[in-house]
Short mmCIF file of C-alpha atoms in Angstrom, two decimals:
data_model
loop_
_atom_site.label_atom_id
_atom_site.label_comp_id
_atom_site.label_asym_id
_atom_site.label_seq_id
_atom_site.Cartn_x
_atom_site.Cartn_y
_atom_site.Cartn_z
CA MET A 19 -30.03 -59.52 -19.51
CA PHE A 20 -32.30 -61.38 -21.98
CA VAL A 21 -29.25 -63.00 -23.59
CA LEU A 22 -28.15 -64.34 -20.21
CA HIS A 23 -31.60 -65.83 -19.54
CA VAL A 24 -31.50 -67.69 -22.86
CA PHE A 25 -27.96 -68.79 -22.11
CA TYR A 26 -28.92 -70.00 -18.62
CA ARG A 27 -31.82 -72.01 -19.98
CA PHE A 28 -29.60 -74.08 -22.23
CA VAL A 29 -26.50 -74.52 -20.11
CA ALA A 30 -27.35 -75.43 -16.52
CA ASN A 31 -23.77 -76.38 -15.63
CA VAL A 32 -22.48 -72.98 -16.69
CA CYS A 33 -25.26 -71.41 -14.66
CA GLY A 34 -24.12 -73.28 -11.55
CA GLY A 35 -20.49 -72.38 -12.21
CA LEU A 36 -21.30 -68.70 -12.62
CA CYS A 37 -23.23 -68.74 -9.37
CA ASP A 38 -20.27 -70.38 -7.64
CA VAL A 39 -18.11 -67.49 -8.84
CA PHE A 40 -20.66 -65.00 -7.49
CA LYS A 41 -20.76 -66.81 -4.14
CA ARG A 42 -16.98 -66.83 -3.86
CA ALA A 43 -16.81 -63.14 -4.78
CA ILE A 44 -19.25 -62.28 -2.01
CA GLY A 45 -17.35 -64.41 0.47
CA SER A 46 -13.90 -63.16 -0.38
CA ALA A 47 -14.44 -59.52 -1.39
CA GLY A 48 -16.92 -58.68 1.36
CA ALA A 49 -17.95 -55.03 1.34
CA ALA A 50 -16.02 -54.35 -1.87
CA VAL A 51 -18.66 -56.30 -3.83
CA PHE A 52 -21.52 -54.17 -2.44
CA PRO A 53 -21.69 -51.76 -5.45
CA VAL A 54 -22.39 -54.68 -7.81
CA LEU A 55 -24.39 -56.80 -5.36
CA VAL A 56 -27.88 -56.09 -6.72
CA PRO A 57 -27.00 -56.82 -10.39
CA MET A 58 -25.17 -59.95 -9.24
CA LEU A 59 -28.22 -61.11 -7.30
CA GLU A 60 -30.52 -60.33 -10.23
CA HIS A 61 -28.40 -62.55 -12.47
CA ALA A 62 -28.39 -65.31 -9.86
CA VAL A 63 -32.18 -65.13 -9.55
CA GLY A 64 -32.49 -65.17 -13.34
CA ALA A 65 -30.36 -68.29 -13.37
CA PHE A 66 -32.60 -69.88 -10.75
CA GLU A 67 -35.75 -69.01 -12.67
CA SER A 68 -34.28 -70.44 -15.86
CA CYS A 69 -32.74 -73.69 -14.70
CA GLN A 70 -33.59 -74.17 -10.98
CA ALA A 71 -29.89 -74.31 -10.08
CA VAL A 72 -29.49 -74.68 -6.33
CA ALA A 73 -26.20 -72.76 -6.61
CA SER A 74 -28.29 -69.67 -7.40
CA LEU A 75 -29.94 -69.85 -4.00
CA GLU A 76 -26.52 -70.28 -2.40
CA VAL A 77 -25.55 -66.87 -3.85
CA LEU A 78 -28.53 -65.37 -2.06
CA GLN A 79 -27.57 -67.20 1.13
CA ALA A 80 -24.04 -65.83 0.98
CA SER A 81 -25.30 -62.30 0.38
CA VAL A 82 -27.81 -62.53 3.23
CA GLU A 83 -25.08 -63.72 5.59
CA ALA A 84 -22.59 -61.09 4.45
CA PHE A 85 -24.87 -58.06 4.19
CA GLY A 86 -27.92 -58.89 6.33
CA ALA A 87 -26.80 -56.67 9.20
CA ASP A 88 -26.33 -53.65 6.90
CA SER A 89 -29.51 -51.58 6.96
CA THR A 90 -28.73 -50.07 3.54
CA ALA A 91 -28.59 -53.55 2.01
CA ILE A 92 -32.04 -54.67 3.18
CA ALA A 93 -33.86 -53.14 0.21
CA GLY A 94 -31.31 -54.56 -2.20
CA LEU A 95 -31.69 -58.02 -0.69
CA ALA A 96 -35.48 -58.06 -0.35
CA ALA A 97 -36.36 -57.76 -4.04
CA PRO A 98 -34.15 -60.61 -5.33
CA LEU A 99 -35.03 -62.73 -2.31
CA GLY A 100 -38.75 -62.29 -2.93
CA ARG A 101 -38.34 -62.93 -6.64
CA ALA A 102 -36.37 -66.14 -6.11
CA LEU A 103 -38.77 -67.49 -3.50
CA SER A 104 -41.87 -66.56 -5.48
CA SER A 105 -40.52 -68.39 -8.52
CA VAL A 106 -40.57 -71.70 -6.62
CA LEU A 107 -43.51 -71.11 -4.27
CA PRO A 108 -46.11 -72.51 -3.85
CA LEU A 109 -44.36 -75.84 -3.38
CA ARG A 110 -45.88 -79.08 -4.57
CA THR A 111 -45.19 -82.64 -3.54
CA THR A 112 -43.70 -83.11 -7.02
CA SER A 113 -41.08 -80.38 -6.44
CA HIS A 114 -37.45 -81.46 -6.58
CA PRO A 115 -36.34 -82.28 -3.03
CA GLU A 116 -32.97 -80.55 -3.39
CA VAL A 117 -34.69 -77.33 -4.49
CA VAL A 118 -37.17 -77.53 -1.60
CA GLY A 119 -34.32 -78.05 0.87
CA ALA A 120 -32.37 -75.14 -0.59
CA VAL A 121 -35.43 -72.85 -0.43
CA PHE A 122 -35.95 -73.53 3.27
CA ASP A 123 -32.24 -73.31 3.99
CA LEU A 124 -32.27 -69.87 2.35
CA ALA A 125 -35.38 -68.88 4.31
CA HIS A 126 -33.79 -70.10 7.55
CA ARG A 127 -30.59 -68.13 6.97
CA SER A 128 -32.57 -65.08 5.91
CA LEU A 129 -34.55 -65.24 9.14
CA LEU A 130 -31.28 -65.47 11.08
CA PHE A 131 -29.19 -62.85 9.30
CA ALA A 132 -31.64 -60.53 7.50
CA PRO A 133 -35.14 -60.85 8.90
CA GLY A 134 -36.06 -57.41 7.56
CA ALA A 135 -35.28 -58.50 4.01
CA LEU A 136 -37.29 -61.71 4.40
CA PHE A 137 -40.33 -59.90 5.79
CA ALA A 138 -40.05 -57.17 3.13
CA SER A 139 -39.91 -59.83 0.39
CA GLY A 140 -43.50 -60.89 1.06
CA ALA A 141 -42.56 -64.57 1.06
CA ILE A 142 -43.36 -65.46 4.68
CA GLU A 143 -46.93 -66.66 4.13
CA PRO A 144 -46.10 -68.82 1.07
CA LEU A 145 -43.11 -70.24 2.98
CA LEU A 146 -45.36 -71.28 5.85
CA ASP A 147 -47.69 -72.99 3.37
CA GLY A 148 -44.69 -74.60 1.69
CA ALA A 149 -43.45 -75.98 5.00
CA ALA A 150 -46.56 -78.13 5.20
CA VAL A 151 -45.76 -79.53 1.75
CA ALA A 152 -42.11 -80.11 2.67
CA ALA A 153 -43.16 -82.03 5.77
CA ARG A 154 -45.10 -84.47 3.58
CA LEU A 155 -42.19 -85.20 1.26
CA ARG A 156 -40.51 -88.55 1.70
CA GLU A 157 -37.09 -86.94 1.60
CA ARG A 158 -35.28 -86.21 4.84
CA ASP A 159 -33.39 -83.01 3.96
CA PRO A 160 -36.30 -80.85 2.72
CA ALA A 161 -38.34 -81.72 5.80
CA ARG A 162 -35.37 -81.03 8.09
CA CYS A 163 -34.78 -77.62 6.46
CA ALA A 164 -38.48 -76.73 6.67
CA PHE A 165 -38.66 -77.70 10.36
CA ALA A 166 -35.48 -75.71 11.10
CA PHE A 167 -37.09 -72.67 9.48
CA LEU A 168 -40.31 -73.16 11.43
CA ALA A 169 -38.48 -73.73 14.71
CA LEU A 170 -36.54 -70.49 14.34
CA GLY A 171 -39.69 -68.55 13.49
CA SER A 172 -41.61 -69.68 16.53
#
């Protein structure tokens, strides 16, 4: 795992490509990918922590959508979800807008498809604080994603 983190740090494009493969595997293989889901998510989160690749969060989104209704998957989803969100939270006004938008898109989809995993991740309170930061950004997409998350939660 350490070797992959070093590799991710130096090659962001490869990191994004690997996450695209993970996302496609989740989308196409469905339940067949469940036995390797947690290691796959751990690698995607490691990629996000290393190079802030938005594709890493898309892997989590795909897994939340595919396995959010499965009660046995909630524990497997909560830990990587919490780890990914805690690596970017608390948000600052200097945060990259595309990362902020992807974080709130992930939170929104998690609230829709796997609310148990989102609440178990412990990221709700920092997300609410981060929504205030996203609303002050001068970028349209992060604010839109943050407001969509807040609107669903109310």
